[in-house]
Amino acid sequence: APGVNGQVLRSNGYPENFIVANPQFLSASMITNISSNNYHSLQAQATMRPTHGLSGQLTYTWAKNLGFVGYATGPGFTDPVNRRGDYTLVTGDRTHDLRANGSFALPIGPGKLLFGKSSGVFARAIEGWQVGWVADVSSGTPLSIAAQSMLYANGVPDIVGPFDLKSAGVRWGTVTTSTGQTNGSYFDLTKYKIVRDPQCSALPSTLAPLCTLQAVADANTGQILLQNPLPGKRGTLGQFVMHGPILPRIDGNLSKSFHVTESKIVQLRIDTFNVMNHPLPATPNVNINGTGNTAFGQIVNKTGSRRFQGSLRLSF
């Protein structure tokens, strides 16, 4: 009968000692290349050569990076006998990536638009100033909505209702337990709510109170949208079905170079990180069984305060 120890050997007519352990080794490992990824992209670049003190470069990349997420991220495959089921976006995927950098030499000093006839110490003090910038806007990191692992690893939920993945986005101060603007949510909590997973109700009355599985439901109708898969099943939602928050960033700098002697140059530079002082949200918690600070969709922290850094450099 299926499941009886040694049934594979007997059904195929193999002797009982067909498979034996080598007494010289404590264990044996098979090392092989069972993972791969495919990267496709469209890249464009525009460069502005120095013109009236202004120069810059703009690059844009549209890309898709696919691979075996279960193997690459460490927990193993969701189903070791169906590795293709874990072929999806990998963590390094960025659908859109826009970057710009440039500099502008301020038109101040001898021969320039402003104070063009200056000279002496005053001219040395106002000439040679330059501003620069670096901007980066890219798609967020791919995220998997997590659920209880009912098969082997990488548990994701069953999608049983119209859960709008494209509605995800940072919303500050929408979590009922938030204080001020510290916390936020990655989903619209007026549309979704956390309820008890239907599997809990199917358990015997003595075990049902111990069930901690949760589900995501429509806040208005109560319809279940996301729930944990049944034991022995993989979730139908799939891996890495959405992207995390976009993290825009603009850095700037102001610098001045002047000659002390013919062979010695002093450069004064002030760098500003996150010029716009834009808050950068932490990765949201996307486990439907999370509670407290790990509750589904909750963002518990943000970073990205504006910072300044000064430096003085002597070149000789």
PDB file of C-alpha atoms in Angstrom:
ATOM      1  CA  ALA A   1       0.000   0.000   0.000  1.00  0.00           C
ATOM      2  CA  PRO A   2       1.210   3.565  -0.618  1.00  0.00           C
ATOM      3  CA  GLY A   3       3.142   4.997   2.305  1.00  0.00           C
ATOM      4  CA  VAL A   4       4.547   1.660   3.506  1.00  0.00           C
ATOM      5  CA  ASN A   5       8.296   1.816   4.154  1.00  0.00           C
ATOM      6  CA  GLY A   6      10.223   0.157   1.307  1.00  0.00           C
ATOM      7  CA  GLN A   7       7.251   0.145  -1.075  1.00  0.00           C
ATOM      8  CA  VAL A   8       9.228   1.875  -3.846  1.00  0.00           C
ATOM      9  CA  LEU A   9      11.887  -0.846  -3.740  1.00  0.00           C
ATOM     10  CA  ARG A  10       9.405  -3.723  -3.735  1.00  0.00           C
ATOM     11  CA  SER A  11       7.146  -2.265  -6.433  1.00  0.00           C
ATOM     12  CA  ASN A  12      10.136  -1.991  -8.779  1.00  0.00           C
ATOM     13  CA  GLY A  13      11.612  -5.354  -7.906  1.00  0.00           C
ATOM     14  CA  TYR A  14      14.738  -3.928  -6.279  1.00  0.00           C
ATOM     15  CA  PRO A  15      16.517  -5.866  -3.520  1.00  0.00           C
ATOM     16  CA  GLU A  16      16.163  -4.646   0.042  1.00  0.00           C
ATOM     17  CA  ASN A  17      19.787  -3.473   0.070  1.00  0.00           C
ATOM     18  CA  PHE A  18      19.508  -1.540  -3.204  1.00  0.00           C
ATOM     19  CA  ILE A  19      19.956   1.737  -1.311  1.00  0.00           C
ATOM     20  CA  VAL A  20      22.479   1.682   1.520  1.00  0.00           C
ATOM     21  CA  ALA A  21      24.411   4.356   3.403  1.00  0.00           C
ATOM     22  CA  ASN A  22      28.151   4.547   2.861  1.00  0.00           C
ATOM     23  CA  PRO A  23      29.704   3.713   6.252  1.00  0.00           C
ATOM     24  CA  GLN A  24      32.661   5.999   5.544  1.00  0.00           C
ATOM     25  CA  PHE A  25      30.581   9.178   5.549  1.00  0.00           C
ATOM     26  CA  LEU A  26      28.341  10.747   8.155  1.00  0.00           C
ATOM     27  CA  SER A  27      26.266  12.472   5.472  1.00  0.00           C
ATOM     28  CA  ALA A  28      26.250  13.126   1.760  1.00  0.00           C
ATOM     29  CA  SER A  29      25.264  16.298  -0.100  1.00  0.00           C
ATOM     30  CA  MET A  30      24.395  16.900  -3.726  1.00  0.00           C
ATOM     31  CA  ILE A  31      25.642  20.258  -4.981  1.00  0.00           C
ATOM     32  CA  THR A  32      24.260  21.436  -8.276  1.00  0.00           C
ATOM     33  CA  ASN A  33      23.099  24.528 -10.114  1.00  0.00           C
ATOM     34  CA  ILE A  34      19.335  24.491  -9.648  1.00  0.00           C
ATOM     35  CA  SER A  35      18.695  28.200  -9.916  1.00  0.00           C
ATOM     36  CA  SER A  36      18.913  30.839 -12.630  1.00  0.00           C
ATOM     37  CA  ASN A  37      17.530  34.232 -13.509  1.00  0.00           C
ATOM     38  CA  ASN A  38      16.706  36.236 -16.623  1.00  0.00           C
ATOM     39  CA  TYR A  39      17.230  39.989 -16.797  1.00  0.00           C
ATOM     40  CA  HIS A  40      15.742  42.116 -19.561  1.00  0.00           C
ATOM     41  CA  SER A  41      15.912  45.873 -19.743  1.00  0.00           C
ATOM     42  CA  LEU A  42      15.526  48.966 -21.856  1.00  0.00           C
ATOM     43  CA  GLN A  43      18.079  51.657 -21.073  1.00  0.00           C
ATOM     44  CA  ALA A  44      18.179  55.259 -22.240  1.00  0.00           C
ATOM     45  CA  GLN A  45      20.617  58.022 -21.446  1.00  0.00           C
ATOM     46  CA  ALA A  46      20.797  61.712 -22.247  1.00  0.00           C
ATOM     47  CA  THR A  47      23.911  63.764 -21.565  1.00  0.00           C
ATOM     48  CA  MET A  48      24.242  67.536 -21.599  1.00  0.00           C
ATOM     49  CA  ARG A  49      27.774  68.727 -22.226  1.00  0.00           C
ATOM     50  CA  PRO A  50      28.919  71.775 -20.243  1.00  0.00           C
ATOM     51  CA  THR A  51      27.028  74.761 -21.614  1.00  0.00           C
ATOM     52  CA  HIS A  52      27.295  78.146 -19.895  1.00  0.00           C
ATOM     53  CA  GLY A  53      28.412  76.323 -16.759  1.00  0.00           C
ATOM     54  CA  LEU A  54      25.548  73.826 -16.792  1.00  0.00           C
ATOM     55  CA  SER A  55      26.053  70.099 -17.345  1.00  0.00           C
ATOM     56  CA  GLY A  56      24.049  67.006 -16.515  1.00  0.00           C
ATOM     57  CA  GLN A  57      23.071  63.457 -17.272  1.00  0.00           C
ATOM     58  CA  LEU A  58      19.715  61.666 -17.181  1.00  0.00           C
ATOM     59  CA  THR A  59      19.362  57.866 -17.297  1.00  0.00           C
ATOM     60  CA  TYR A  60      16.255  55.705 -17.341  1.00  0.00           C
ATOM     61  CA  THR A  61      15.992  51.931 -17.108  1.00  0.00           C
ATOM     62  CA  TRP A  62      12.920  49.794 -17.577  1.00  0.00           C
ATOM     63  CA  ALA A  63      13.689  46.253 -16.482  1.00  0.00           C
ATOM     64  CA  LYS A  64      12.351  42.898 -15.403  1.00  0.00           C
ATOM     65  CA  ASN A  65      14.423  40.434 -13.399  1.00  0.00           C
ATOM     66  CA  LEU A  66      12.972  36.927 -13.105  1.00  0.00           C
ATOM     67  CA  GLY A  67      14.375  33.958 -11.217  1.00  0.00           C
ATOM     68  CA  PHE A  68      13.739  31.262  -8.650  1.00  0.00           C
ATOM     69  CA  VAL A  69      12.811  33.313  -5.621  1.00  0.00           C
ATOM     70  CA  GLY A  70      12.543  30.403  -3.153  1.00  0.00           C
ATOM     71  CA  TYR A  71      16.122  29.291  -3.719  1.00  0.00           C
ATOM     72  CA  ALA A  72      17.613  32.774  -3.975  1.00  0.00           C
ATOM     73  CA  THR A  73      16.150  34.103  -0.726  1.00  0.00           C
ATOM     74  CA  GLY A  74      17.207  31.204   1.468  1.00  0.00           C
ATOM     75  CA  PRO A  75      14.101  29.436   2.848  1.00  0.00           C
ATOM     76  CA  GLY A  76      14.140  26.891   0.029  1.00  0.00           C
ATOM     77  CA  PHE A  77      11.519  26.140  -2.562  1.00  0.00           C
ATOM     78  CA  THR A  78       7.853  26.262  -1.676  1.00  0.00           C
ATOM     79  CA  ASP A  79       7.482  22.781  -3.172  1.00  0.00           C
ATOM     80  CA  PRO A  80      10.815  20.988  -3.744  1.00  0.00           C
ATOM     81  CA  VAL A  81       9.234  18.742  -6.395  1.00  0.00           C
ATOM     82  CA  ASN A  82       7.833  21.731  -8.313  1.00  0.00           C
ATOM     83  CA  ARG A  83      10.636  24.274  -8.426  1.00  0.00           C
ATOM     84  CA  ARG A  84       9.167  26.033 -11.455  1.00  0.00           C
ATOM     85  CA  GLY A  85       6.368  27.224  -9.217  1.00  0.00           C
ATOM     86  CA  ASP A  86       8.825  29.621  -7.575  1.00  0.00           C
ATOM     87  CA  TYR A  87       9.915  31.261 -10.835  1.00  0.00           C
ATOM     88  CA  THR A  88       8.934  34.902 -10.429  1.00  0.00           C
ATOM     89  CA  LEU A  89      10.384  38.363  -9.798  1.00  0.00           C
ATOM     90  CA  VAL A  90      13.526  38.423  -7.652  1.00  0.00           C
ATOM     91  CA  THR A  91      14.379  40.943  -4.959  1.00  0.00           C
ATOM     92  CA  GLY A  92      16.729  42.872  -7.260  1.00  0.00           C
ATOM     93  CA  ASP A  93      13.945  43.699  -9.712  1.00  0.00           C
ATOM     94  CA  ARG A  94      13.243  47.401 -10.272  1.00  0.00           C
ATOM     95  CA  THR A  95      10.643  48.027 -12.972  1.00  0.00           C
ATOM     96  CA  HIS A  96      11.524  51.696 -13.336  1.00  0.00           C
ATOM     97  CA  ASP A  97      14.733  53.447 -12.369  1.00  0.00           C
ATOM     98  CA  LEU A  98      15.236  57.147 -13.106  1.00  0.00           C
ATOM     99  CA  ARG A  99      18.465  58.886 -12.149  1.00  0.00           C
ATOM    100  CA  ALA A 100      19.793  62.361 -12.804  1.00  0.00           C
ATOM    101  CA  ASN A 101      22.931  64.227 -11.856  1.00  0.00           C
ATOM    102  CA  GLY A 102      24.418  67.524 -12.848  1.00  0.00           C
ATOM    103  CA  SER A 103      26.264  70.648 -11.842  1.00  0.00           C
ATOM    104  CA  PHE A 104      26.030  74.372 -12.409  1.00  0.00           C
ATOM    105  CA  ALA A 105      28.905  76.820 -12.099  1.00  0.00           C
ATOM    106  CA  LEU A 106      27.450  79.999 -10.611  1.00  0.00           C
ATOM    107  CA  PRO A 107      27.992  83.014 -12.946  1.00  0.00           C
ATOM    108  CA  ILE A 108      29.698  85.075 -10.255  1.00  0.00           C
ATOM    109  CA  GLY A 109      33.157  86.577 -10.408  1.00  0.00           C
ATOM    110  CA  PRO A 110      35.555  88.125 -12.903  1.00  0.00           C
ATOM    111  CA  GLY A 111      34.261  87.859 -16.467  1.00  0.00           C
ATOM    112  CA  LYS A 112      30.918  86.414 -15.300  1.00  0.00           C
ATOM    113  CA  LEU A 113      27.371  87.740 -15.370  1.00  0.00           C
ATOM    114  CA  LEU A 114      27.511  89.036 -11.821  1.00  0.00           C
ATOM    115  CA  PHE A 115      30.439  91.075 -10.448  1.00  0.00           C
ATOM    116  CA  GLY A 116      32.214  90.572 -13.741  1.00  0.00           C
ATOM    117  CA  LYS A 117      34.641  93.425 -13.087  1.00  0.00           C
ATOM    118  CA  SER A 118      35.593  92.408  -9.555  1.00  0.00           C
ATOM    119  CA  SER A 119      39.204  91.828  -8.631  1.00  0.00           C
ATOM    120  CA  GLY A 120      41.535  91.145  -5.753  1.00  0.00           C
ATOM    121  CA  VAL A 121      40.561  89.308  -2.595  1.00  0.00           C
ATOM    122  CA  PHE A 122      36.860  89.964  -3.167  1.00  0.00           C
ATOM    123  CA  ALA A 123      36.986  88.315  -6.610  1.00  0.00           C
ATOM    124  CA  ARG A 124      38.817  85.301  -5.232  1.00  0.00           C
ATOM    125  CA  ALA A 125      36.121  84.909  -2.559  1.00  0.00           C
ATOM    126  CA  ILE A 126      33.091  84.990  -4.890  1.00  0.00           C
ATOM    127  CA  GLU A 127      34.414  83.098  -7.926  1.00  0.00           C
ATOM    128  CA  GLY A 128      34.480  79.373  -8.486  1.00  0.00           C
ATOM    129  CA  TRP A 129      31.244  78.468  -6.669  1.00  0.00           C
ATOM    130  CA  GLN A 130      29.406  75.447  -8.051  1.00  0.00           C
ATOM    131  CA  VAL A 131      26.212  73.606  -7.130  1.00  0.00           C
ATOM    132  CA  GLY A 132      25.552  69.948  -7.917  1.00  0.00           C
ATOM    133  CA  TRP A 133      22.753  67.459  -7.508  1.00  0.00           C
ATOM    134  CA  VAL A 134      21.973  63.753  -7.666  1.00  0.00           C
ATOM    135  CA  ALA A 135      18.372  62.511  -7.899  1.00  0.00           C
ATOM    136  CA  ASP A 136      17.153  58.912  -7.821  1.00  0.00           C
ATOM    137  CA  VAL A 137      13.581  57.648  -8.189  1.00  0.00           C
ATOM    138  CA  SER A 138      13.016  53.926  -8.639  1.00  0.00           C
ATOM    139  CA  SER A 139      10.327  51.327  -8.136  1.00  0.00           C
ATOM    140  CA  GLY A 140      10.194  49.655  -4.764  1.00  0.00           C
ATOM    141  CA  THR A 141      11.520  46.219  -3.858  1.00  0.00           C
ATOM    142  CA  PRO A 142       9.250  43.305  -4.847  1.00  0.00           C
ATOM    143  CA  LEU A 143       7.196  42.062  -1.900  1.00  0.00           C
ATOM    144  CA  SER A 144       5.356  38.836  -1.179  1.00  0.00           C
ATOM    145  CA  ILE A 145       2.214  38.890   0.927  1.00  0.00           C
ATOM    146  CA  ALA A 146       3.043  36.226   3.494  1.00  0.00           C
ATOM    147  CA  ALA A 147       0.827  33.588   5.053  1.00  0.00           C
ATOM    148  CA  GLN A 148       1.318  30.395   7.030  1.00  0.00           C
ATOM    149  CA  SER A 149       3.600  27.913   5.232  1.00  0.00           C
ATOM    150  CA  MET A 150       1.286  24.950   4.712  1.00  0.00           C
ATOM    151  CA  LEU A 151       3.497  23.015   2.289  1.00  0.00           C
ATOM    152  CA  TYR A 152       7.204  23.546   2.939  1.00  0.00           C
ATOM    153  CA  ALA A 153       8.309  27.204   2.849  1.00  0.00           C
ATOM    154  CA  ASN A 154       7.514  30.677   1.472  1.00  0.00           C
ATOM    155  CA  GLY A 155       3.864  30.610   2.503  1.00  0.00           C
ATOM    156  CA  VAL A 156       1.539  32.968   0.610  1.00  0.00           C
ATOM    157  CA  PRO A 157      -2.253  33.249   0.917  1.00  0.00           C
ATOM    158  CA  ASP A 158      -5.047  31.993  -1.283  1.00  0.00           C
ATOM    159  CA  ILE A 159      -6.721  34.880  -3.084  1.00  0.00           C
ATOM    160  CA  VAL A 160     -10.455  34.273  -2.843  1.00  0.00           C
ATOM    161  CA  GLY A 161     -11.808  37.766  -3.424  1.00  0.00           C
ATOM    162  CA  PRO A 162     -11.100  41.032  -5.287  1.00  0.00           C
ATOM    163  CA  PHE A 163      -8.023  42.228  -3.391  1.00  0.00           C
ATOM    164  CA  ASP A 164      -6.597  45.192  -5.320  1.00  0.00           C
ATOM    165  CA  LEU A 165      -2.813  44.860  -5.267  1.00  0.00           C
ATOM    166  CA  LYS A 166      -2.406  48.097  -7.255  1.00  0.00           C
ATOM    167  CA  SER A 167      -4.055  50.094  -4.473  1.00  0.00           C
ATOM    168  CA  ALA A 168      -1.017  49.624  -2.235  1.00  0.00           C
ATOM    169  CA  GLY A 169       0.706  52.851  -1.242  1.00  0.00           C
ATOM    170  CA  VAL A 170       2.092  54.668   1.780  1.00  0.00           C
ATOM    171  CA  ARG A 171      -0.526  56.303   3.970  1.00  0.00           C
ATOM    172  CA  TRP A 172       0.793  58.049   7.060  1.00  0.00           C
ATOM    173  CA  GLY A 173      -1.262  58.215  10.232  1.00  0.00           C
ATOM    174  CA  THR A 174      -3.963  55.811   9.078  1.00  0.00           C
ATOM    175  CA  VAL A 175      -3.237  53.102  11.650  1.00  0.00           C
ATOM    176  CA  THR A 176      -5.552  53.400  14.635  1.00  0.00           C
ATOM    177  CA  THR A 177      -2.714  52.704  17.076  1.00  0.00           C
ATOM    178  CA  SER A 178      -0.402  55.299  15.554  1.00  0.00           C
ATOM    179  CA  THR A 179       0.854  58.247  17.521  1.00  0.00           C
ATOM    180  CA  GLY A 180       1.183  61.455  15.538  1.00  0.00           C
ATOM    181  CA  GLN A 181       2.768  60.741  12.170  1.00  0.00           C
ATOM    182  CA  THR A 182       5.127  57.960  13.264  1.00  0.00           C
ATOM    183  CA  ASN A 183       3.139  55.019  11.924  1.00  0.00           C
ATOM    184  CA  GLY A 184       1.314  54.388   8.704  1.00  0.00           C
ATOM    185  CA  SER A 185      -0.195  51.715   6.522  1.00  0.00           C
ATOM    186  CA  TYR A 186       0.540  50.338   3.069  1.00  0.00           C
ATOM    187  CA  PHE A 187      -3.114  49.513   2.440  1.00  0.00           C
ATOM    188  CA  ASP A 188      -6.336  51.498   2.757  1.00  0.00           C
ATOM    189  CA  LEU A 189      -7.685  50.333   6.102  1.00  0.00           C
ATOM    190  CA  THR A 190     -11.115  51.755   5.261  1.00  0.00           C
ATOM    191  CA  LYS A 191     -11.405  48.989   2.632  1.00  0.00           C
ATOM    192  CA  TYR A 192      -9.789  46.021   4.396  1.00  0.00           C
ATOM    193  CA  LYS A 193      -9.916  44.493   7.847  1.00  0.00           C
ATOM    194  CA  ILE A 194      -8.315  41.511   9.596  1.00  0.00           C
ATOM    195  CA  VAL A 195     -10.671  38.694  10.608  1.00  0.00           C
ATOM    196  CA  ARG A 196     -10.389  35.129  11.844  1.00  0.00           C
ATOM    197  CA  ASP A 197      -9.364  32.653   9.145  1.00  0.00           C
ATOM    198  CA  PRO A 198     -12.278  30.382   8.090  1.00  0.00           C
ATOM    199  CA  GLN A 199     -10.091  27.343   8.837  1.00  0.00           C
ATOM    200  CA  CYS A 200     -10.331  28.105  12.555  1.00  0.00           C
ATOM    201  CA  SER A 201     -14.096  27.607  12.550  1.00  0.00           C
ATOM    202  CA  ALA A 202     -13.718  24.162  10.950  1.00  0.00           C
ATOM    203  CA  LEU A 203     -11.587  22.854  13.830  1.00  0.00           C
ATOM    204  CA  PRO A 204     -13.012  20.849  16.731  1.00  0.00           C
ATOM    205  CA  SER A 205     -14.392  23.024  19.494  1.00  0.00           C
ATOM    206  CA  THR A 206     -11.498  22.071  21.768  1.00  0.00           C
ATOM    207  CA  LEU A 207      -8.887  23.264  19.243  1.00  0.00           C
ATOM    208  CA  ALA A 208     -10.619  26.261  17.642  1.00  0.00           C
ATOM    209  CA  PRO A 209      -9.679  28.704  20.455  1.00  0.00           C
ATOM    210  CA  LEU A 210      -5.986  27.886  19.863  1.00  0.00           C
ATOM    211  CA  CYS A 211      -6.101  28.807  16.173  1.00  0.00           C
ATOM    212  CA  THR A 212      -4.262  32.079  15.468  1.00  0.00           C
ATOM    213  CA  LEU A 213      -4.676  32.118  11.690  1.00  0.00           C
ATOM    214  CA  GLN A 214      -6.044  35.343  10.243  1.00  0.00           C
ATOM    215  CA  ALA A 215      -7.553  36.450   6.952  1.00  0.00           C
ATOM    216  CA  VAL A 216      -8.076  39.735   5.126  1.00  0.00           C
ATOM    217  CA  ALA A 217     -11.685  40.691   4.460  1.00  0.00           C
ATOM    218  CA  ASP A 218     -13.609  43.510   2.821  1.00  0.00           C
ATOM    219  CA  ALA A 219     -14.254  46.081   5.542  1.00  0.00           C
ATOM    220  CA  ASN A 220     -17.754  46.823   4.270  1.00  0.00           C
ATOM    221  CA  THR A 221     -19.157  43.464   3.178  1.00  0.00           C
ATOM    222  CA  GLY A 222     -17.071  41.095   5.280  1.00  0.00           C
ATOM    223  CA  GLN A 223     -16.180  39.003   2.206  1.00  0.00           C
ATOM    224  CA  ILE A 224     -12.929  37.071   2.669  1.00  0.00           C
ATOM    225  CA  LEU A 225     -10.277  38.269   0.195  1.00  0.00           C
ATOM    226  CA  LEU A 226      -7.039  36.618   1.360  1.00  0.00           C
ATOM    227  CA  GLN A 227      -6.814  33.534   3.545  1.00  0.00           C
ATOM    228  CA  ASN A 228      -4.223  30.952   4.551  1.00  0.00           C
ATOM    229  CA  PRO A 229      -3.927  27.942   2.247  1.00  0.00           C
ATOM    230  CA  LEU A 230      -5.110  24.533   3.421  1.00  0.00           C
ATOM    231  CA  PRO A 231      -2.525  22.147   4.894  1.00  0.00           C
ATOM    232  CA  GLY A 232      -0.442  20.555   2.156  1.00  0.00           C
ATOM    233  CA  LYS A 233      -1.379  23.257  -0.377  1.00  0.00           C
ATOM    234  CA  ARG A 234       0.552  26.225  -1.740  1.00  0.00           C
ATOM    235  CA  GLY A 235      -1.112  29.622  -1.815  1.00  0.00           C
ATOM    236  CA  THR A 236      -2.659  30.772  -5.086  1.00  0.00           C
ATOM    237  CA  LEU A 237      -1.547  34.407  -4.791  1.00  0.00           C
ATOM    238  CA  GLY A 238       2.045  33.670  -5.808  1.00  0.00           C
ATOM    239  CA  GLN A 239       5.382  35.155  -4.811  1.00  0.00           C
ATOM    240  CA  PHE A 240       6.402  38.802  -5.205  1.00  0.00           C
ATOM    241  CA  VAL A 241       3.093  40.040  -6.584  1.00  0.00           C
ATOM    242  CA  MET A 242       3.595  43.673  -5.575  1.00  0.00           C
ATOM    243  CA  HIS A 243       6.292  46.282  -5.019  1.00  0.00           C
ATOM    244  CA  GLY A 244       7.279  48.076  -1.867  1.00  0.00           C
ATOM    245  CA  PRO A 245       7.295  51.856  -1.373  1.00  0.00           C
ATOM    246  CA  ILE A 246       9.006  54.112  -3.885  1.00  0.00           C
ATOM    247  CA  LEU A 247      11.960  55.809  -2.205  1.00  0.00           C
ATOM    248  CA  PRO A 248      12.723  59.088  -4.014  1.00  0.00           C
ATOM    249  CA  ARG A 249      15.898  60.876  -3.038  1.00  0.00           C
ATOM    250  CA  ILE A 250      17.573  64.139  -3.992  1.00  0.00           C
ATOM    251  CA  ASP A 251      21.029  65.056  -2.719  1.00  0.00           C
ATOM    252  CA  GLY A 252      22.840  68.319  -3.399  1.00  0.00           C
ATOM    253  CA  ASN A 253      26.144  70.012  -2.816  1.00  0.00           C
ATOM    254  CA  LEU A 254      27.754  73.442  -2.885  1.00  0.00           C
ATOM    255  CA  SER A 255      31.485  73.730  -3.467  1.00  0.00           C
ATOM    256  CA  LYS A 256      34.179  76.292  -4.125  1.00  0.00           C
ATOM    257  CA  SER A 257      37.735  75.820  -5.304  1.00  0.00           C
ATOM    258  CA  PHE A 258      40.455  78.469  -5.205  1.00  0.00           C
ATOM    259  CA  HIS A 259      44.193  78.518  -5.740  1.00  0.00           C
ATOM    260  CA  VAL A 260      46.412  79.182  -2.747  1.00  0.00           C
ATOM    261  CA  THR A 261      49.488  78.992  -4.908  1.00  0.00           C
ATOM    262  CA  GLU A 262      50.051  77.833  -8.476  1.00  0.00           C
ATOM    263  CA  SER A 263      50.264  74.180  -7.354  1.00  0.00           C
ATOM    264  CA  LYS A 264      47.973  74.182  -4.321  1.00  0.00           C
ATOM    265  CA  ILE A 265      44.174  74.193  -4.505  1.00  0.00           C
ATOM    266  CA  VAL A 266      41.740  74.350  -1.598  1.00  0.00           C
ATOM    267  CA  GLN A 267      38.197  73.048  -2.031  1.00  0.00           C
ATOM    268  CA  LEU A 268      35.372  73.832   0.372  1.00  0.00           C
ATOM    269  CA  ARG A 269      32.340  71.573  -0.023  1.00  0.00           C
ATOM    270  CA  ILE A 270      28.972  71.273   1.734  1.00  0.00           C
ATOM    271  CA  ASP A 271      26.837  68.216   0.984  1.00  0.00           C
ATOM    272  CA  THR A 272      23.133  67.977   1.716  1.00  0.00           C
ATOM    273  CA  PHE A 273      21.507  64.555   1.863  1.00  0.00           C
ATOM    274  CA  ASN A 274      17.757  64.331   1.262  1.00  0.00           C
ATOM    275  CA  VAL A 275      17.429  67.965   0.261  1.00  0.00           C
ATOM    276  CA  MET A 276      13.613  67.902   0.305  1.00  0.00           C
ATOM    277  CA  ASN A 277      13.566  66.346   3.803  1.00  0.00           C
ATOM    278  CA  HIS A 278      11.188  63.703   2.418  1.00  0.00           C
ATOM    279  CA  PRO A 279      10.330  60.854   4.846  1.00  0.00           C
ATOM    280  CA  LEU A 280      11.348  57.416   3.612  1.00  0.00           C
ATOM    281  CA  PRO A 281       9.059  54.657   4.912  1.00  0.00           C
ATOM    282  CA  ALA A 282      10.378  51.381   6.242  1.00  0.00           C
ATOM    283  CA  THR A 283       9.368  48.165   4.505  1.00  0.00           C
ATOM    284  CA  PRO A 284       5.713  47.471   5.373  1.00  0.00           C
ATOM    285  CA  ASN A 285       4.713  44.320   7.205  1.00  0.00           C
ATOM    286  CA  VAL A 286       2.759  42.175   4.764  1.00  0.00           C
ATOM    287  CA  ASN A 287       2.019  38.999   6.728  1.00  0.00           C
ATOM    288  CA  ILE A 288      -1.722  38.424   7.053  1.00  0.00           C
ATOM    289  CA  ASN A 289      -1.109  36.664  10.386  1.00  0.00           C
ATOM    290  CA  GLY A 290       0.860  39.525  11.902  1.00  0.00           C
ATOM    291  CA  THR A 291      -0.174  41.247  15.135  1.00  0.00           C
ATOM    292  CA  GLY A 292       0.843  44.405  16.957  1.00  0.00           C
ATOM    293  CA  ASN A 293       3.738  46.156  15.228  1.00  0.00           C
ATOM    294  CA  THR A 294       3.818  43.355  12.663  1.00  0.00           C
ATOM    295  CA  ALA A 295       0.123  43.697  11.784  1.00  0.00           C
ATOM    296  CA  PHE A 296      -0.757  43.333   8.118  1.00  0.00           C
ATOM    297  CA  GLY A 297       0.202  46.421   6.115  1.00  0.00           C
ATOM    298  CA  GLN A 298       1.578  48.409   9.035  1.00  0.00           C
ATOM    299  CA  ILE A 299       4.585  50.708   8.591  1.00  0.00           C
ATOM    300  CA  VAL A 300       6.150  51.269  11.995  1.00  0.00           C
ATOM    301  CA  ASN A 301       9.042  53.542  11.137  1.00  0.00           C
ATOM    302  CA  LYS A 302      10.333  56.132   8.711  1.00  0.00           C
ATOM    303  CA  THR A 303      13.735  57.609   8.104  1.00  0.00           C
ATOM    304  CA  GLY A 304      15.232  60.201   5.801  1.00  0.00           C
ATOM    305  CA  SER A 305      15.786  63.434   7.708  1.00  0.00           C
ATOM    306  CA  ARG A 306      17.839  66.098   5.964  1.00  0.00           C
ATOM    307  CA  ARG A 307      21.555  65.951   6.794  1.00  0.00           C
ATOM    308  CA  PHE A 308      24.480  68.255   6.121  1.00  0.00           C
ATOM    309  CA  GLN A 309      28.152  67.414   5.812  1.00  0.00           C
ATOM    310  CA  GLY A 310      31.053  69.812   5.357  1.00  0.00           C
ATOM    311  CA  SER A 311      34.564  69.100   4.124  1.00  0.00           C
ATOM    312  CA  LEU A 312      37.754  71.026   3.397  1.00  0.00           C
ATOM    313  CA  ARG A 313      40.306  69.571   0.989  1.00  0.00           C
ATOM    314  CA  LEU A 314      43.826  70.665   0.054  1.00  0.00           C
ATOM    315  CA  SER A 315      45.240  69.371  -3.221  1.00  0.00           C
ATOM    316  CA  PHE A 316      48.920  69.807  -4.038  1.00  0.00           C
TER     317      PHE A 316
END
